[in-house]
CSV table of C-alpha atoms and ligand atoms in Angstrom, one decimal:
chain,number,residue,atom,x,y,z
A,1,UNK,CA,88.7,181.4,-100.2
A,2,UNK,CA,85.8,183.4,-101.4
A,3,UNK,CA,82.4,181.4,-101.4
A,4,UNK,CA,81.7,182.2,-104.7
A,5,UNK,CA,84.5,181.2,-107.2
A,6,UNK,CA,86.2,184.1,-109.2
A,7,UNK,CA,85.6,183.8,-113.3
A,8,UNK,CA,89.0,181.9,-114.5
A,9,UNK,CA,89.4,184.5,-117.5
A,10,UNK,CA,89.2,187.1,-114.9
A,11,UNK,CA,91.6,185.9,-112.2
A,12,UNK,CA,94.2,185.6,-115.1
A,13,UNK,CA,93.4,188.6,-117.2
A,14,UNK,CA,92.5,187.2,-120.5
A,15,UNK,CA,89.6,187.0,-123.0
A,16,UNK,CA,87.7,183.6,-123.2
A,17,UNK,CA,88.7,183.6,-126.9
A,18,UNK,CA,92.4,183.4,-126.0
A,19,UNK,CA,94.6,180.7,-127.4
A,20,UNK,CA,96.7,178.6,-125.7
A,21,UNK,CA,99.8,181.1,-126.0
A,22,UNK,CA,97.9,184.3,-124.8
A,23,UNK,CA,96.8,182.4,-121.6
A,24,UNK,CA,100.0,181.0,-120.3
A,25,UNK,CA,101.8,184.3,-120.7
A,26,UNK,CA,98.7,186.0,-118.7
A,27,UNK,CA,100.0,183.0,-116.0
A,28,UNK,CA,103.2,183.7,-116.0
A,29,UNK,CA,102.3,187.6,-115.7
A,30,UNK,CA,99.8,187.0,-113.0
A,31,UNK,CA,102.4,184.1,-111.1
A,32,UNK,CA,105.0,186.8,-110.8
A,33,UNK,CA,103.1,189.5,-109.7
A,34,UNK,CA,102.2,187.6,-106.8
A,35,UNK,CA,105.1,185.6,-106.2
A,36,UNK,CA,105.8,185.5,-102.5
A,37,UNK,CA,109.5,186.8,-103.1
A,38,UNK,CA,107.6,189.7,-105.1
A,39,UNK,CA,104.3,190.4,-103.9
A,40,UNK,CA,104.0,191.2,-100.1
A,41,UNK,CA,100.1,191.3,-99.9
A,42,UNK,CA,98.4,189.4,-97.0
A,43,UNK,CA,96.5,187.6,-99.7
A,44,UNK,CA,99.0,186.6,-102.1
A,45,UNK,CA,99.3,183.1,-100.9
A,46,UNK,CA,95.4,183.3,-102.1
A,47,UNK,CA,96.2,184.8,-104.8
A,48,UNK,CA,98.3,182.1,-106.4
A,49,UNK,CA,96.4,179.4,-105.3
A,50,UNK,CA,93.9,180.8,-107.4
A,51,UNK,CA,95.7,181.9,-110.6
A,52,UNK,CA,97.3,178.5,-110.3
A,53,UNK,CA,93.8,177.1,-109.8
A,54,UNK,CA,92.5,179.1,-113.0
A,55,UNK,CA,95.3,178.1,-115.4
A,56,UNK,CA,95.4,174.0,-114.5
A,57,UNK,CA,92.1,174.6,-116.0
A,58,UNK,CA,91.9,176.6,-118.7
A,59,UNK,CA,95.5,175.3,-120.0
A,60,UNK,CA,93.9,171.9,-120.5
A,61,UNK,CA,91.5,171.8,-123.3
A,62,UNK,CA,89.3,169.4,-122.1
A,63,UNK,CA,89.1,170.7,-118.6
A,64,UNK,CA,88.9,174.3,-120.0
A,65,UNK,CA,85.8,173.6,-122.5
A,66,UNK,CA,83.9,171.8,-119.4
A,67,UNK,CA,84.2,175.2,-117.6
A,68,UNK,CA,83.4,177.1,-120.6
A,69,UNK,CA,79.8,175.1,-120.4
A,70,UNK,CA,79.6,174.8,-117.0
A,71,UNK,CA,81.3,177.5,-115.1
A,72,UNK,CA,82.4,176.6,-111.7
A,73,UNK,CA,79.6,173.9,-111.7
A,74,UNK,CA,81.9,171.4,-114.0
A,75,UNK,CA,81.3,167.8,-112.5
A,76,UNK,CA,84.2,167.5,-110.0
A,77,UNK,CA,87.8,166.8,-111.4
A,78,UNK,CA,89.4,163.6,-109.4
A,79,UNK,CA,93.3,164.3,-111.0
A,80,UNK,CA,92.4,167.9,-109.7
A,81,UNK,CA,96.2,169.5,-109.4
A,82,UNK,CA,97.7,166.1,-110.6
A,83,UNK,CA,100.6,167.1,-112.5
A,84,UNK,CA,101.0,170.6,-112.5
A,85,UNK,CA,103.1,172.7,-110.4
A,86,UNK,CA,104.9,169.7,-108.6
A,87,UNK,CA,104.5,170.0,-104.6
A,88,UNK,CA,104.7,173.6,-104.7
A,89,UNK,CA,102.0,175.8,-103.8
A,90,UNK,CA,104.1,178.3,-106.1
A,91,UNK,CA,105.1,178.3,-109.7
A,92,UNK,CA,108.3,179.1,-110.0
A,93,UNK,CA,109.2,182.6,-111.6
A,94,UNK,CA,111.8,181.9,-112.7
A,95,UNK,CA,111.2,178.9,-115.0
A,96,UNK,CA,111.9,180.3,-118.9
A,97,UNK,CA,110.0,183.7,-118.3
A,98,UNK,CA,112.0,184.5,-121.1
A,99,UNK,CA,110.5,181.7,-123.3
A,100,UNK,CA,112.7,179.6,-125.5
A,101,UNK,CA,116.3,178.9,-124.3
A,102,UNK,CA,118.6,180.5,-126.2
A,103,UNK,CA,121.1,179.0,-128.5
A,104,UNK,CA,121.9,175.1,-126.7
A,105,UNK,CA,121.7,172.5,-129.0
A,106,UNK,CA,118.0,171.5,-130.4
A,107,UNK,CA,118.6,167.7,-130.6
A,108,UNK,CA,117.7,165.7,-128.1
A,109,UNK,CA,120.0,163.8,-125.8
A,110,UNK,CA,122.7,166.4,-127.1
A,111,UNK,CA,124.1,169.2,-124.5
A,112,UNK,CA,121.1,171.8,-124.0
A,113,UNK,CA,122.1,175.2,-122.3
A,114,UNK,CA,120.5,176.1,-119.2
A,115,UNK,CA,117.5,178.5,-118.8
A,116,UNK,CA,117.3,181.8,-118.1
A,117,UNK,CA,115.8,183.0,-115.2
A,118,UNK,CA,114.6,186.3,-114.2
A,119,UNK,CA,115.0,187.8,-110.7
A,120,UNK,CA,112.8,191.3,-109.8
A,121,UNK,CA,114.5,193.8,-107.9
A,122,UNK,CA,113.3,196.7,-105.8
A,123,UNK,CA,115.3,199.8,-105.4
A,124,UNK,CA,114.5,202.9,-104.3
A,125,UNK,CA,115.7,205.9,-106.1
A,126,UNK,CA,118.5,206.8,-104.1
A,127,UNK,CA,120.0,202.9,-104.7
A,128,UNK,CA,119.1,203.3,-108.5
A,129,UNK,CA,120.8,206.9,-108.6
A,130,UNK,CA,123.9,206.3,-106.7
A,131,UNK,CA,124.3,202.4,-106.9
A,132,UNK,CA,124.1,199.7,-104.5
A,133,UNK,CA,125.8,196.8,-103.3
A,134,UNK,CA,122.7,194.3,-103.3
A,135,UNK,CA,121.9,191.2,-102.1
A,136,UNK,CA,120.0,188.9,-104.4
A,137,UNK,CA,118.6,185.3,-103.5
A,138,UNK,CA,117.3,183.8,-105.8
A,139,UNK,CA,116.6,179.7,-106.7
A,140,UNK,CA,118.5,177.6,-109.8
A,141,UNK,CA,118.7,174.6,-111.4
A,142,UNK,CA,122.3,173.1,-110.6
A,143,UNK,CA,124.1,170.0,-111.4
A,144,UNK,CA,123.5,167.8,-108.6
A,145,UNK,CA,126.4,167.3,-106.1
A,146,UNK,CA,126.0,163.3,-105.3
A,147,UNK,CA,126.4,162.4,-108.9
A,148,UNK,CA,128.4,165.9,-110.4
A,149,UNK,CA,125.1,165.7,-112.6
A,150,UNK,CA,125.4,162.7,-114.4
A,151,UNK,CA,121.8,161.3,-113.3
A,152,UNK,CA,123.6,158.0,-111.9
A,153,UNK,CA,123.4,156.8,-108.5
A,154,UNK,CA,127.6,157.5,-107.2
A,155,UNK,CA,129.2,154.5,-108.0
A,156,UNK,CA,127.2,153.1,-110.9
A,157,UNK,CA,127.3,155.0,-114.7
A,158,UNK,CA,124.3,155.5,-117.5
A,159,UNK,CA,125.3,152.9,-120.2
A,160,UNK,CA,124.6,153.3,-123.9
A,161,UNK,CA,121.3,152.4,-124.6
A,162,UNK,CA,120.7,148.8,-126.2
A,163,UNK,CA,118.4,149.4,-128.3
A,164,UNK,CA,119.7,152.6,-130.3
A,165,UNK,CA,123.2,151.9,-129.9
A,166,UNK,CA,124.1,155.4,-128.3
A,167,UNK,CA,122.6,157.1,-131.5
A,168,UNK,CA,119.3,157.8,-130.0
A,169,UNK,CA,117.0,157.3,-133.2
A,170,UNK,CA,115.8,154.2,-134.1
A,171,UNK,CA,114.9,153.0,-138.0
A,172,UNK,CA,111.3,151.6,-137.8
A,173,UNK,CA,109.7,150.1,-141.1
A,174,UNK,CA,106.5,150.5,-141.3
A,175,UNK,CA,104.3,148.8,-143.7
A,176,UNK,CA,102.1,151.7,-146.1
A,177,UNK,CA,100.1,151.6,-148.9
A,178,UNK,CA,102.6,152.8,-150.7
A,179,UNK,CA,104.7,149.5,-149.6
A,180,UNK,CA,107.5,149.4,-147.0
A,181,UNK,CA,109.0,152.4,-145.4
A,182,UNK,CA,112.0,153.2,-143.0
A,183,UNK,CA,111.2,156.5,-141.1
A,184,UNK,CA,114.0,157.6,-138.5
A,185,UNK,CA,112.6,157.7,-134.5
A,186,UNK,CA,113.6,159.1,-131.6
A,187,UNK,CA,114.6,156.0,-129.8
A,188,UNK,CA,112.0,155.3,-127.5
A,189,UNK,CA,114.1,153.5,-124.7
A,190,UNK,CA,116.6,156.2,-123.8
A,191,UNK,CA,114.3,159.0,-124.9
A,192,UNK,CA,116.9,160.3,-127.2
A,193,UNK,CA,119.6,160.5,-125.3
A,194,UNK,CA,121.7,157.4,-125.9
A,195,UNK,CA,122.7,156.1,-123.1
A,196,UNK,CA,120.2,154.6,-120.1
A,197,UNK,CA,121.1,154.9,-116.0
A,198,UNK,CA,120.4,151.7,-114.7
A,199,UNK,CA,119.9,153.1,-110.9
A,200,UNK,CA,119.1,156.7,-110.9
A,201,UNK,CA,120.6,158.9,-108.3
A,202,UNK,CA,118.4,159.4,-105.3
A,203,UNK,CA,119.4,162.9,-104.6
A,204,UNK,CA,118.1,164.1,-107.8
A,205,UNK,CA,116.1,161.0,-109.4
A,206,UNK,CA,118.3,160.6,-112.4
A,207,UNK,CA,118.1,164.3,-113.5
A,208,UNK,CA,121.8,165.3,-112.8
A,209,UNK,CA,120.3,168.7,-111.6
A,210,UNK,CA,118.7,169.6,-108.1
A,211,UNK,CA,117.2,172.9,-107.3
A,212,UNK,CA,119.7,175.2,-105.3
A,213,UNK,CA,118.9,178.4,-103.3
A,214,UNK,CA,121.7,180.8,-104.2
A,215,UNK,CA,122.8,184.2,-102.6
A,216,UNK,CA,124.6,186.6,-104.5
A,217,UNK,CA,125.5,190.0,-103.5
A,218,UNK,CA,125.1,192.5,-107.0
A,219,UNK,CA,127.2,195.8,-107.8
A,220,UNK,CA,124.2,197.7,-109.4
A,221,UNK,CA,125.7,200.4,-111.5
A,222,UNK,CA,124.3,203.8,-110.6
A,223,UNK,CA,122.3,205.3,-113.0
A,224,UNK,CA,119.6,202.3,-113.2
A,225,UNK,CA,115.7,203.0,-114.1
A,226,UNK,CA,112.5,200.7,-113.7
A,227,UNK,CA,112.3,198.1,-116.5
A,228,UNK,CA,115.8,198.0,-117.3
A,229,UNK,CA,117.1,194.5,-117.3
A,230,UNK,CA,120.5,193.3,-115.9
A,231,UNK,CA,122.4,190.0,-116.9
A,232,UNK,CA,124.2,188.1,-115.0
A,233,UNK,CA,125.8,185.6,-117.2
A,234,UNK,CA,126.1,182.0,-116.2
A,235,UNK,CA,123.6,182.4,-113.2
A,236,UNK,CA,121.0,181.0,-114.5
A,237,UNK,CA,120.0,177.0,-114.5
A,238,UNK,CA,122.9,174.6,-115.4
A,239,UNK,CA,123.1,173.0,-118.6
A,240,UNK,CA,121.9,169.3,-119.2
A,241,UNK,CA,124.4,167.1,-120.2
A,242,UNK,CA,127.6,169.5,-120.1
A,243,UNK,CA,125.7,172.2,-121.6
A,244,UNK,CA,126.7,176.1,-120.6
A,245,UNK,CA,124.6,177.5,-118.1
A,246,UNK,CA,121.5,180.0,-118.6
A,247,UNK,CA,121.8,183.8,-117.5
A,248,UNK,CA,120.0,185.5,-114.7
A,249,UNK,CA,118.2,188.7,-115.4
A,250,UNK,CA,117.9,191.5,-112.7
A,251,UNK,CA,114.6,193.5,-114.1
A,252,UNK,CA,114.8,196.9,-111.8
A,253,UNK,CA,111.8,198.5,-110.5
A,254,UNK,CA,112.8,202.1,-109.0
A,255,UNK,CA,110.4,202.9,-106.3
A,256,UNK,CA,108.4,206.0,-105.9
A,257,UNK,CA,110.6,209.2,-104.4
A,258,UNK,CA,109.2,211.5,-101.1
A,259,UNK,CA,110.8,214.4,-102.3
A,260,UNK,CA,111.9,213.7,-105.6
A,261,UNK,CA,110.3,213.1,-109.2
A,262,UNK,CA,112.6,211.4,-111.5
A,263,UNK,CA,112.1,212.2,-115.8
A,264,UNK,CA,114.9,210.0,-116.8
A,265,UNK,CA,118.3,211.6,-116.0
A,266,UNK,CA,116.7,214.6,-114.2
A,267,UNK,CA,115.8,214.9,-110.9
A,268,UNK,CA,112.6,217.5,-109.7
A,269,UNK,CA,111.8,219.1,-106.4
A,270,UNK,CA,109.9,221.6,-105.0
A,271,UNK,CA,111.1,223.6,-102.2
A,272,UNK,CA,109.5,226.2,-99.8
A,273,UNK,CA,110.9,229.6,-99.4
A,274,UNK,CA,109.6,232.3,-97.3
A,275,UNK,CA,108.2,236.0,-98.4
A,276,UNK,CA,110.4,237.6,-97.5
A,277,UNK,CA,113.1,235.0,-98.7
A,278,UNK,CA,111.9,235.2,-102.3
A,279,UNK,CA,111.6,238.9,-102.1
A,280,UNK,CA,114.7,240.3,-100.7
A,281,UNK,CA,116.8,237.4,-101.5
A,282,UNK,CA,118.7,234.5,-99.4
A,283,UNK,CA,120.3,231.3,-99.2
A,284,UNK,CA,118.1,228.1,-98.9
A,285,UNK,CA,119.0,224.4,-98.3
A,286,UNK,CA,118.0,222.3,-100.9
A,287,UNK,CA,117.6,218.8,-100.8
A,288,UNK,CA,120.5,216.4,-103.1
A,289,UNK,CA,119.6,213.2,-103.7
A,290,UNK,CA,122.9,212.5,-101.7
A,291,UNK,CA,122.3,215.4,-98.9
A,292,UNK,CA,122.2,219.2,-99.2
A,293,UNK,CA,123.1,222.1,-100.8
A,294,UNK,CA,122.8,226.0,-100.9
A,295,UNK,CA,120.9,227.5,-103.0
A,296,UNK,CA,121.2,231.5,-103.8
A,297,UNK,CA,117.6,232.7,-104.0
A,298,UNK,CA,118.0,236.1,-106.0
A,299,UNK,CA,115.9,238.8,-105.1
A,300,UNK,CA,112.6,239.3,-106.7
A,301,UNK,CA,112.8,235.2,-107.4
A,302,UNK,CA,109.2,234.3,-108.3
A,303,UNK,CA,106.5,231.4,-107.2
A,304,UNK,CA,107.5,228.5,-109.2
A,305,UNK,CA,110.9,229.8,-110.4
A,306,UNK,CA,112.9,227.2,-111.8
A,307,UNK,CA,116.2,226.9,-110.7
A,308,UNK,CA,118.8,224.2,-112.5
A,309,UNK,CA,121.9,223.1,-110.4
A,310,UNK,CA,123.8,220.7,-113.2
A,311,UNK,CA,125.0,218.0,-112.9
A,312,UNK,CA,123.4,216.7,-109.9
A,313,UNK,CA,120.8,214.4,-111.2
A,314,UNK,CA,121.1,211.0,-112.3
A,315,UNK,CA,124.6,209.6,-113.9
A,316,UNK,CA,124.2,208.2,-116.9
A,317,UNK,CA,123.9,204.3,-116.5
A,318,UNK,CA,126.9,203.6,-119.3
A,319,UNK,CA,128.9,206.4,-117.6
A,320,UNK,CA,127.9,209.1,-119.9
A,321,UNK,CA,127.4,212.2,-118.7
A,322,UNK,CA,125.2,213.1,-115.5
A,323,UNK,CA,121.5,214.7,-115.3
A,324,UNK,CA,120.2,218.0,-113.5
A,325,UNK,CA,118.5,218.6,-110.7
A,326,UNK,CA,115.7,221.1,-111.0
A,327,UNK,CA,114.5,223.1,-108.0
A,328,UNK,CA,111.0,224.9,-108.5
A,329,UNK,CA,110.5,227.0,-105.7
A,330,UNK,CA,107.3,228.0,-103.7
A,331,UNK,CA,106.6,231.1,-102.2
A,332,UNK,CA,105.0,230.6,-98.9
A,333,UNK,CA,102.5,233.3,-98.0
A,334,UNK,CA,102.7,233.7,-94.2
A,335,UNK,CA,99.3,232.9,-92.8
A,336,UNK,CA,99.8,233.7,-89.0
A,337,UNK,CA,101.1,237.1,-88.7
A,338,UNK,CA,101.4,239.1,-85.3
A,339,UNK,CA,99.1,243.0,-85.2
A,340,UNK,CA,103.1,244.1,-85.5
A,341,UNK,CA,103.8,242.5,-88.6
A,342,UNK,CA,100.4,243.0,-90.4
A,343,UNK,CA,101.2,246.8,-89.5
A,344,UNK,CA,104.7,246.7,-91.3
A,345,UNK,CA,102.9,245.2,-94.0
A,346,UNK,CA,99.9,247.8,-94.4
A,347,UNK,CA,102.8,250.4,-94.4
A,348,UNK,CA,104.9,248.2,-96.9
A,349,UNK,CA,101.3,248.4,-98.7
A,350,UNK,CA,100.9,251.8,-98.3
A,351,UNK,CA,104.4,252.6,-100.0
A,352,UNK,CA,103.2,250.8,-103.0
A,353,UNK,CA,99.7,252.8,-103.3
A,354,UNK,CA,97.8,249.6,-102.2
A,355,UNK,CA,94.9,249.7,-99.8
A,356,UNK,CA,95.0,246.2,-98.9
A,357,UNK,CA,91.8,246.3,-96.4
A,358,UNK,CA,89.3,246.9,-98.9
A,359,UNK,CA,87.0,243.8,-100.5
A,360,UNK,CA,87.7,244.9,-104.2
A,361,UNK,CA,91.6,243.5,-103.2
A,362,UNK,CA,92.1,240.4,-104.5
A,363,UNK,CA,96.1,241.0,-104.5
A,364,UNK,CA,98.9,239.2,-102.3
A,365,UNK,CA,97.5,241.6,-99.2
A,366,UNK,CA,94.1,241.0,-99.7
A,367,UNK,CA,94.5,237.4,-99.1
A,368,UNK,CA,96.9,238.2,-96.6
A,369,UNK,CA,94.7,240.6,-94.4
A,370,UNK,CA,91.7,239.6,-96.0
A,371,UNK,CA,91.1,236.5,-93.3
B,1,ZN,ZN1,122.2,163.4,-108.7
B,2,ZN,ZN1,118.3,154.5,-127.2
């Protein structure tokens, strides 16, 4: 680590005004950019230590308005790193990314559905154009194997709770100005829920779930672009208590092409052709995002001639219809040229009623002889 500490704001990319909301989505933002599954910098280890570092702090109001008068100088934290982030040095990316889970019921102690998760996924633009069988591995909350996700240690059962009767809300009366008054609880006992586990299960300390590593290998359609998102329903986290399971979401990223640009269904590349090529005419390869193809250069074709070949850009990601490819073509002028040749070419010149070896030529030959 640096000597001197990093500004907290900075390292997560937010004004110091920002509330509470603006600074946890900077987290979240900052967390998955250098995720270790994600990021493949030297220093992202660092990196998260150090965003995880800045939110512990500035996500706790106390904490975060000693900094705000102190800077880096606060008087030292003993809970420092108690209670956030577990025993990972990581967050986890893909704990609701996507915010609220959807749908599941609200009550407590009733069957919630499982979160969402999100899983990035790198392609490069030949996967993206012509699809790709992909492996994904990703980590999920499941129900937990020893006790099939009940929370109860095999061989013993949660038993309705005492206090609430299996309701989970308690009446309590409380005694007001206004005289006595019965207000509805959440049972404080079984937290809601209803029923209590006497012994926990050890493998998953009374939660029912247990964090899983998964594998799963993906049909990506073809056609996919960067930022498009992909479910996979029923991948994400398990419910709690016999609740449907969360989604997982493939966000593509499409990386950067060698030869080709990519403008939505289109494809674009530039392709050398000789003098002589673009002047008498030939057949070129060109490049196909899936191999090669001929190419009938006309005669008289000019620098930066546009050629289209349909059809052979990017298929349409719902199966509708299939982009171009787009050929622009660049006349080469031949820098290395034998006394022979430059002599063809003077008389080529000549024929024309150019006189290529004088200054005042700032045509094709000039530059060509002019060297
Ligand atoms: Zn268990
Ligand atoms: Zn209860």
């Amino acid at each position: 680590m640096a000597a001197q500490p990093r500004d907290y704001y900075e390292i997560l990319g937010v004004e110091r005004e920002s509330d509470a909301t603006s600074i946890k989505r900077a987290y979240r933002k900052q967390a998955m950019k250098y995720h270790p599954d994600v990021c493949k910098d030297a220093d992202a280890a660092d990196r998260i230590k150090e965003i995880n570092e800045a939110y512990e702090v500035l996500s706790d109001e106390t904490r975060r308005a000693k900094y705000d008068r102190y800077g880096h100088d606060a008087p030292s934290q003993p809970d420092f790193g108690g209670g956030f982030g577990g025993d990972s040095p990581f967050v986890d990316i893909f704990e609701t990314i996507f915010g609220q889970p959807m749908g599941g019921g609200r009550t407590r102690g009733g069957p919630m559905r499982g979160d969402d998760l999100r899983y990035d996924l790198e392609l490069t633009l030949e996967e993206a154009v012509l699809g790709v069988d992909k492996p994904v591995k990703f980590q999920r909350m499941e129900s937990c194997d020893a006790c099939t996700g009940s929370g109860a240690q095999p061989g013993t059962e949660a038993t309705t709770c005492v206090q609430c009767g299996g309701d989970g809300h308690v009446r309590v009366v409380q005694e007001t100005m206004l005289g006595r008054m019965t207000a509805r609880q959440t049972c404080p006992r079984c937290r809601g829920v209803g029923r209590v586990i006497a012994s926990p299960c050890v493998a998953c300390n009374g939660q029912g779930r247990a964090r899983k590593v998964r594998e799963r290998t993906v049909k990506i359609p073809p056609g996919v672009d960067t930022g498009m998102k992909m479910p996979l329903h029923g991948e994400g986290d398990a419910g709690e208590r016999g609740g449907p399971a969360g989604d997982l979401y493939l966000v593509f990223h499409v990386k950067e092409h060698d030869v080709f640009e990519r403008q939505d269904r289109d494809l674009i590349c530039e392709v050398d052709i000789s003098f002589a090529a673009a002047t008498l005419g030939s057949t070129v390869q060109v490049p196909l995002i899936n191999g090669t193809e001929e190419l009938r250069i006309p005669e008289g074709t000019q620098s930066g001639h546009r050629f289209t070949l349909r059809g052979k850009g990017v298929p349409d990601v719902h199966g509708r219809g299939k982009g171009d490819e787009h050929v622009i073509v660049n006349v080469v002028v031949p820098t290395r040229l034998t006394q022979e040749q430059k002599e063809l070419l003077r008389q080529f010149a000549d024929s024309m009623g150019e006189k290529p070896n004088e200054h005042e030529n700032r045509g094709l030959f000039g530059r060509l002889f002019g060297g």
